[in-house]
C-alpha positions as CSV (number, residue, x, y, z in Angstrom):
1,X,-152.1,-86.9,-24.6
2,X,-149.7,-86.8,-21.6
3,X,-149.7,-82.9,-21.2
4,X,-153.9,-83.5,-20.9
5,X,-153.7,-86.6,-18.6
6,X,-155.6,-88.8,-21.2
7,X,-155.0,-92.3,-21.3
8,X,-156.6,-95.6,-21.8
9,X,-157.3,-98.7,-19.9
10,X,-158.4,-101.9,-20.6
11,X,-158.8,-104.6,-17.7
12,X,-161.2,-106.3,-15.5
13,X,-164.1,-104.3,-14.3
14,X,-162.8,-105.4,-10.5
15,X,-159.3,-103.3,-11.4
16,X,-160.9,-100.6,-12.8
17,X,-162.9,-100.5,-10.2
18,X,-159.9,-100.8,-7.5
19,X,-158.3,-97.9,-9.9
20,X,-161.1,-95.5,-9.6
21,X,-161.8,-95.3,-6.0
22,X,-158.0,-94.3,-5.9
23,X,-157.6,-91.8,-8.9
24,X,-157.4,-88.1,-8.6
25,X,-161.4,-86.9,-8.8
26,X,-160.5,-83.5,-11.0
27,X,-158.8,-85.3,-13.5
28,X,-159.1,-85.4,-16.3
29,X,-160.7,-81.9,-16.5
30,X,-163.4,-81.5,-18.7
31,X,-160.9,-79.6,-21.6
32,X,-158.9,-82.9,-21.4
33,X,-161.7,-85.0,-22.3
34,X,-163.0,-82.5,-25.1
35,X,-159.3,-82.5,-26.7
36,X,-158.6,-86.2,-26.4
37,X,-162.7,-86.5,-28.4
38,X,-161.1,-83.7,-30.8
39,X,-157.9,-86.3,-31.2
40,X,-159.8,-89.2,-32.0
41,X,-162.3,-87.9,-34.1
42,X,-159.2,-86.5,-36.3
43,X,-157.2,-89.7,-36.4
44,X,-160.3,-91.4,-37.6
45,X,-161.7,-88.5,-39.8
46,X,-158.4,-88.0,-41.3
47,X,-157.4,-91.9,-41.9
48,X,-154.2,-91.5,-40.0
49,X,-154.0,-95.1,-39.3
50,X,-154.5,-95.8,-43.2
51,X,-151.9,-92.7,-44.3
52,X,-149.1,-93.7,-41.8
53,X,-148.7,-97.5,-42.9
54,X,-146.1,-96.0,-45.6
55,X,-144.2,-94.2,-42.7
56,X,-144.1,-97.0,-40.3
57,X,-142.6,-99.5,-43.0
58,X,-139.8,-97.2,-43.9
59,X,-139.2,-97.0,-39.9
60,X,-138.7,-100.7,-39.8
61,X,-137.0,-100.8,-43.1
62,X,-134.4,-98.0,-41.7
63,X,-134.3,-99.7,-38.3
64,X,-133.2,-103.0,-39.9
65,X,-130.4,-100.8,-41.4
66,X,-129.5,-99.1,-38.6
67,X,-129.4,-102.0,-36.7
68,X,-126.0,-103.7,-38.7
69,X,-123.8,-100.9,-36.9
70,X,-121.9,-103.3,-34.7
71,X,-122.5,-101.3,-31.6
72,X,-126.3,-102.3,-31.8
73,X,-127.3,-106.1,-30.4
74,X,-131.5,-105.9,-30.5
75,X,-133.9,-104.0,-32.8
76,X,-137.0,-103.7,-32.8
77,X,-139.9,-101.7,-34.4
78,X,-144.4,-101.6,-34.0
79,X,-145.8,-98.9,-35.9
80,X,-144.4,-95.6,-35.8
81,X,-142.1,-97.0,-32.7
82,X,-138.6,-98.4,-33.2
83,X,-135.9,-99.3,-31.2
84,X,-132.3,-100.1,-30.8
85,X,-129.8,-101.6,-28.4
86,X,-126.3,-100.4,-27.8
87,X,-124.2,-103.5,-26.5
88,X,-122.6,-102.8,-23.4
89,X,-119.3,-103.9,-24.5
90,X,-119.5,-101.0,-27.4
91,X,-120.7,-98.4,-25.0
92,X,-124.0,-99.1,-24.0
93,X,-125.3,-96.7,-21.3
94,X,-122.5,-93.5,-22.6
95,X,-122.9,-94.4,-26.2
96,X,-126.4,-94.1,-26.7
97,X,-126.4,-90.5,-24.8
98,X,-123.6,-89.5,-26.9
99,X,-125.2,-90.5,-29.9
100,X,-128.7,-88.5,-28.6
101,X,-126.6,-85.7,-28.3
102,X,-124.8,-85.6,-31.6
103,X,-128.2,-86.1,-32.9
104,X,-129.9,-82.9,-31.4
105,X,-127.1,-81.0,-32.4
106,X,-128.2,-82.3,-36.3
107,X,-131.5,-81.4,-35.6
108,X,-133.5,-84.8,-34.5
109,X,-134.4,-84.7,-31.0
110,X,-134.6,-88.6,-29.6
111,X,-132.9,-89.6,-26.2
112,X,-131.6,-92.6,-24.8
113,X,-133.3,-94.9,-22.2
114,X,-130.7,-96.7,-20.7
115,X,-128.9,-97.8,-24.0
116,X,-131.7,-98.3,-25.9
117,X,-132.2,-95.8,-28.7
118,X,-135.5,-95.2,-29.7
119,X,-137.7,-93.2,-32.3
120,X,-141.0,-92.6,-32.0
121,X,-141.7,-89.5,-35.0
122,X,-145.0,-88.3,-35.4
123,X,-148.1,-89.9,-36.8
124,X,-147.7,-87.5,-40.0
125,X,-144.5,-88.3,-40.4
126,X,-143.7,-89.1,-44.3
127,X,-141.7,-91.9,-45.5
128,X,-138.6,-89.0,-46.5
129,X,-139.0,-87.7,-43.5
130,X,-138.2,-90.6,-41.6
131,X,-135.5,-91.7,-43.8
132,X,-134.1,-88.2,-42.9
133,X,-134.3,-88.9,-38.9
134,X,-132.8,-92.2,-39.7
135,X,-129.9,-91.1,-41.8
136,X,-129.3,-88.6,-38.9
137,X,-129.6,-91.1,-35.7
138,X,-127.4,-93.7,-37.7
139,X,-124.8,-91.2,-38.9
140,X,-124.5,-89.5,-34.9
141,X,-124.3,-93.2,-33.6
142,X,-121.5,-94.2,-36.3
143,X,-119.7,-90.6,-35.1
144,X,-120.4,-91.2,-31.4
145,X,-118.9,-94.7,-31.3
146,X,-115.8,-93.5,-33.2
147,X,-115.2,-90.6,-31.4
């Protein structure tokens, strides 16, 4: 929960310890902690780990796809997170932007980091749905590196 300034740690108690005398007293704010609570309680009330295993197999299963353009050198996906790797010598850095942006313009927002291209759809997302976002990622990065 960025926007809240919710996150987790795990680590010895001496870091944690070196981390708190150094973290910002006010956050997070007392709303942040009742909405992250909120979060959890729904991801575990609602089974979304459970319900998203279908999603997160078609990501990988798309991702392998996606990932025999011969622009892309590395793939990778973890859950509802995938990743790709525009080679340098196919465009790398330029490609993968111009891919984002043909993307957006088909209605999947992603963006480039570097030349890696990366989805990371929402917990709800449905196996269709993700197909959909891969179709559309694959079809701007077969446009972009043609064009």
């Amino acid at each position: 929960m960025a926007g809240l300034r919710i996150g987790y740690l795990y680590s010895s108690a001496a870091t944690i310890q070196h981390l708190n005398a150094q973290r910002d007293p006010h956050l997070p704010t007392e709303l942040s902690k009742a909405a992250a609570c909120a979060a959890l309680q729904a991801f575990e009330s609602q089974s979304i780990a459970q319900s998203m295993q279908p999603a997160a197999a078609a990501l990988a299963q798309h991702f392998v796809k996606l990932a025999e353009h011969p622009a892309i050198d590395l793939h990778r996906a973890l859950g509802m997170i995938a990743m790709c790797r525009v080679r340098e010598e196919a465009g790398g850095d330029a490609l993968a932007r111009k891919a984002c942006a043909l993307a957006l313009e088909r209605g999947l927002f992603t963006r480039p980091l570097g030349s890696v291209l990366y989805l990371w759809p929402p917990l709800v997302a449905t196996p269709e749905e993700i197909e959909a976002m891969c179709a559309i990622l694959g079809g701007a990065l077969a446009d972009a590196a043609t064009s």
